[in-house]
Each structure stands twice: as C-alpha cells, then as structure tokens.
C-alpha positions as a Python dict, from the first residue, in 0.01 Angstrom:
ca = {
    (1, 'M'): (0, 0, 0),
    (2, 'S'): (-207, 277, 36),
    (3, 'D'): (-568, 332, 214),
    (4, 'V'): (-673, 641, 33),
    (5, 'S'): (-938, 611, -146),
    (6, 'H'): (-1106, 740, -456),
    (7, 'Q'): (-1438, 958, -303),
    (8, 'V'): (-1131, 1146, -116),
    (9, 'V'): (-860, 1168, -307),
    (10, 'R'): (-879, 1523, -507),
    (11, 'L'): (-751, 1609, -844),
    (12, 'G'): (-391, 1740, -874),
    (13, 'R'): (-180, 1843, -1156),
    (14, 'G'): (109, 1607, -1226),
    (15, 'K'): (219, 1219, -1142),
    (16, 'H'): (181, 1120, -820),
    (17, 'S'): (351, 809, -650),
    (18, 'S'): (67, 745, -429),
    (19, 'P'): (-278, 871, -341),
    (20, 'D'): (-222, 1010, -97),
    (21, 'Q'): (11, 1294, -237),
    (22, 'G'): (-349, 1297, -435),
    (23, 'A'): (-390, 1222, -874),
    (24, 'C'): (-444, 1361, -1182),
    (25, 'V'): (-724, 1197, -1319),
    (26, 'M'): (-580, 919, -1525),
    (27, 'E'): (-406, 777, -1117),
    (28, 'L'): (-764, 838, -1073),
    (29, 'A'): (-906, 637, -1344),
    (30, 'S'): (-668, 333, -1252),
    (31, 'M'): (-775, 384, -894),
    (32, 'L'): (-1139, 253, -1065),
    (33, 'A'): (-1025, 40, -1311),
    (34, 'G'): (-837, -174, -1037),
    (35, 'E'): (-471, -115, -1178),
    (36, 'R'): (-148, -61, -997),
    (37, 'F'): (-154, 338, -918),
    (38, 'G'): (-73, 512, -1211),
    (39, 'D'): (-87, 737, -1472),
    (40, 'R'): (-152, 467, -1776),
    (41, 'P'): (-391, 246, -1705),
    (42, 'R'): (-450, 7, -1909),
    (43, 'A'): (-849, -19, -1946),
    (44, 'V'): (-865, 326, -2048),
    (45, 'C'): (-747, 486, -2449),
    (46, 'P'): (-469, 606, -2491),
    (47, 'V'): (-604, 893, -2666),
    (48, 'I'): (-843, 957, -2440),
    (49, 'G'): (-603, 891, -2167),
    (50, 'A'): (-354, 1179, -2354),
    (51, 'F'): (-614, 1468, -2403),
    (52, 'L'): (-703, 1355, -2060),
    (53, 'R'): (-348, 1368, -1843),
    (54, 'T'): (-283, 1722, -2061),
    (55, 'Y'): (-595, 1876, -2033),
    (56, 'N'): (-608, 1777, -1628),
    (57, 'D'): (-230, 2026, -1644),
    (58, 'A'): (-321, 2267, -1812),
    (59, 'L'): (-632, 2272, -1604),
    (60, 'D'): (-666, 2555, -1230),
    (61, 'D'): (-715, 2360, -966),
    (62, 'D'): (-1097, 2453, -946),
    (63, 'R'): (-1179, 2334, -1308),
    (64, 'R'): (-992, 1977, -1263),
    (65, 'Q'): (-1265, 1894, -1061),
    (66, 'D'): (-1444, 1880, -1317),
    (67, 'L'): (-1264, 1571, -1451),
    (68, 'Y'): (-1370, 1388, -1143),
    (69, 'R'): (-1630, 1255, -1350),
    (70, 'Y'): (-1439, 1138, -1679),
    (71, 'A'): (-1177, 915, -1463),
    (72, 'A'): (-1536, 666, -1429),
    (73, 'D'): (-1595, 723, -1754),
    (74, 'S'): (-1308, 657, -1973),
    (75, 'V'): (-1282, 315, -1813),
    (76, 'G'): (-1336, 87, -2020),
    (77, 'S'): (-1271, 299, -2303),
    (78, 'L'): (-999, 43, -2424),
    (79, 'A'): (-1158, 13, -2856),
    (80, 'G'): (-984, -125, -3124),
    (81, 'P'): (-706, 46, -3350),
    (82, 'D'): (-1044, 145, -3564),
    (83, 'V'): (-1191, 352, -3344),
    (84, 'E'): (-870, 487, -3126),
    (85, 'R'): (-795, 594, -3497),
    (86, 'L'): (-1135, 777, -3578),
    (87, 'R'): (-1047, 930, -3237),
    (88, 'A'): (-723, 1044, -3308),
    (89, 'G'): (-839, 1235, -3612),
    (90, 'R'): (-1155, 1414, -3445),
    (91, 'C'): (-905, 1513, -3208),
    (92, 'A'): (-687, 1653, -3466),
    (93, 'A'): (-969, 1799, -3630),
    (94, 'W'): (-1107, 1947, -3333),
    (95, 'A'): (-706, 2107, -3216),
    (96, 'A'): (-727, 2260, -3558),
    (97, 'E'): (-1080, 2434, -3538),
    (98, 'V'): (-1028, 2621, -3175),
    (99, 'A'): (-689, 2646, -3234),
    (100, 'P'): (-670, 2764, -3636),
    (101, 'G'): (-323, 2881, -3598),
    (102, 'S'): (-181, 2580, -3492),
    (103, 'R'): (-212, 2373, -3829),
    (104, 'F'): (255, 2374, -3858),
    (105, 'A'): (218, 2266, -3500),
    (106, 'L'): (-30, 1998, -3600),
    (107, 'R'): (178, 1852, -3875),
    (108, 'R'): (471, 1809, -3571),
    (109, 'W'): (238, 1586, -3352),
    (110, 'A'): (141, 1374, -3641),
    (111, 'S'): (423, 1354, -3762),
    (112, 'R'): (504, 1171, -3444),
    (113, 'R'): (307, 882, -3536),
    (114, 'R'): (161, 791, -3173),
    (115, 'L'): (-260, 818, -3185),
    (116, 'A'): (-188, 893, -2801),
    (117, 'A'): (19, 1240, -2958),
    (118, 'A'): (-328, 1364, -3180),
    (119, 'G'): (-484, 1355, -2769),
    (120, 'E'): (-181, 1569, -2647),
    (121, 'F'): (-240, 1806, -2944),
    (122, 'A'): (-605, 1851, -2878),
    (123, 'A'): (-583, 1891, -2509),
    (124, 'R'): (-350, 2142, -2520),
    (125, 'A'): (-501, 2354, -2778),
    (126, 'A'): (-810, 2295, -2570),
    (127, 'A'): (-689, 2430, -2247),
    (128, 'R'): (-612, 2794, -2451),
    (129, 'D'): (-880, 3048, -2240),
    (130, 'P'): (-787, 3375, -2324),
    (131, 'D'): (-1039, 3571, -2216),
    (132, 'D'): (-1101, 3299, -1937),
    (133, 'R'): (-1522, 3260, -1936),
    (134, 'G'): (-1482, 2882, -1906),
    (135, 'D'): (-1584, 2877, -2286),
    (136, 'H'): (-1304, 2639, -2442),
    (137, 'H'): (-1280, 2412, -2108),
    (138, 'R'): (-1647, 2392, -2203),
    (139, 'R'): (-1604, 2275, -2515),
    (140, 'A'): (-1359, 2056, -2438),
    (141, 'L'): (-1498, 1860, -2167),
    (142, 'A'): (-1821, 1821, -2416),
    (143, 'F'): (-1551, 1662, -2678),
    (144, 'V'): (-1452, 1424, -2391),
    (145, 'D'): (-1783, 1293, -2409),
    (146, 'E'): (-1821, 1293, -2732),
    (147, 'L'): (-1447, 1101, -2728),
    (148, 'I'): (-1606, 809, -2481),
    (149, 'A'): (-1943, 817, -2717),
    (150, 'L'): (-1715, 714, -3010),
    (151, 'G'): (-1630, 401, -2906),
    (152, 'A'): (-2022, 323, -2678),
    (153, 'R'): (-2157, 356, -3033),
    (154, 'G'): (-1966, 99, -3173),
    (155, 'D'): (-1879, 348, -3431),
    (156, 'H'): (-1574, 200, -3628),
    (157, 'I'): (-1644, 410, -3972),
    (158, 'L'): (-1737, 820, -4066),
    (159, 'S'): (-1726, 1006, -4316),
    (160, 'P'): (-1465, 1255, -4366),
    (161, 'A'): (-1684, 1479, -4256),
    (162, 'E'): (-1783, 1365, -4048),
    (163, 'L'): (-1465, 1396, -3886),
    (164, 'T'): (-1421, 1741, -3899),
    (165, 'T'): (-1744, 1841, -3744),
    (166, 'E'): (-1780, 2026, -3423),
    (167, 'P'): (-1929, 1835, -3093),
    (168, 'T'): (-2257, 1736, -3148),
    (169, 'A'): (-2367, 1867, -2811),
    (170, 'L'): (-2194, 2243, -2939),
    (171, 'R'): (-2416, 2199, -3240),
    (172, 'R'): (-2666, 2477, -3191),
}
C-alpha cells in the first residue's frame, strides 16, 4: 500500500500501478473515492470516466494538470442508465460539433454499443487542437462541467434539440 497522498500526485499519461508512479485523472478519482487504486472507479459515471481517461492521455503534461479538479468533481457522478445514455448521446453530438468530419468514425464508435465509447470518441475529438491556442481544451473542460451537471441537476429527459446544442457554458 502506498503512502502517497492525493495532494502530491502529479497527473501523468497512461496507467500506473501505484500512486508512487503518478496517476491519471481517474486513478486520482479512485483515491479520492476511497476505492482500490485504478482507472475505472465505481463511483464515476462510465461515460465521464471514459472521456476523462482518454482526454488525460491526449494532453501534454501542463494542460493535463487542468484535469486535477475533475478527479474530485467526477466522484459521485454515477447515475442511472437514463442519465448515462443522456450523457453518451451528448458526447456523440458534441464530438460531431467539434470534429464535423468525423461522422464515419462516430458511426463506428456508436456501433460498439458501449456508453463509454461515446465518451472516448468525444475526448478524441476534443484533443484535436490544430493551432494550439487552447480553444479546444477550454471547450473540453466546459463540456466535462456540462456532463457532470447533467446528472447533478436530476436531468433525465431532454429534447433531441437540447441534445445537439453547444455546451451551456459556451453559449454567447
């Protein structure tokens, strides 16, 4: 058992066998939830977990540290199947917004019939930042806030139009 505290862990890419070696954002979430150290904490919605895990690995070391607060924010985000499907649908729609040329890939991910696949796909779309100004990164962080808020507000049913709109935090 490691004596490393969550307060001194620097977020790193990939999977780690113990906090002594570092942690990805979801491994840190497992520590905060009091669960066994791992990158799939039970207290985190699988869609949000997949997004954060995939996005964590796509970022450079400096931007990855921006995910630190999401380790705590995502703990307790596990919701019922309706909310998880809602989040997965929102991920698919959002990915199509930020990477419009990826419709073929979207169908491929959707055919896997795993809710978490939508989170992975959205994170891959978010990681594209061709001019490196940080716009995609800023939008990705706002999107994670939106996903977490979906369950926290008790949202269970949204209209199809609401599922395809831009994250609330980014509306002008």
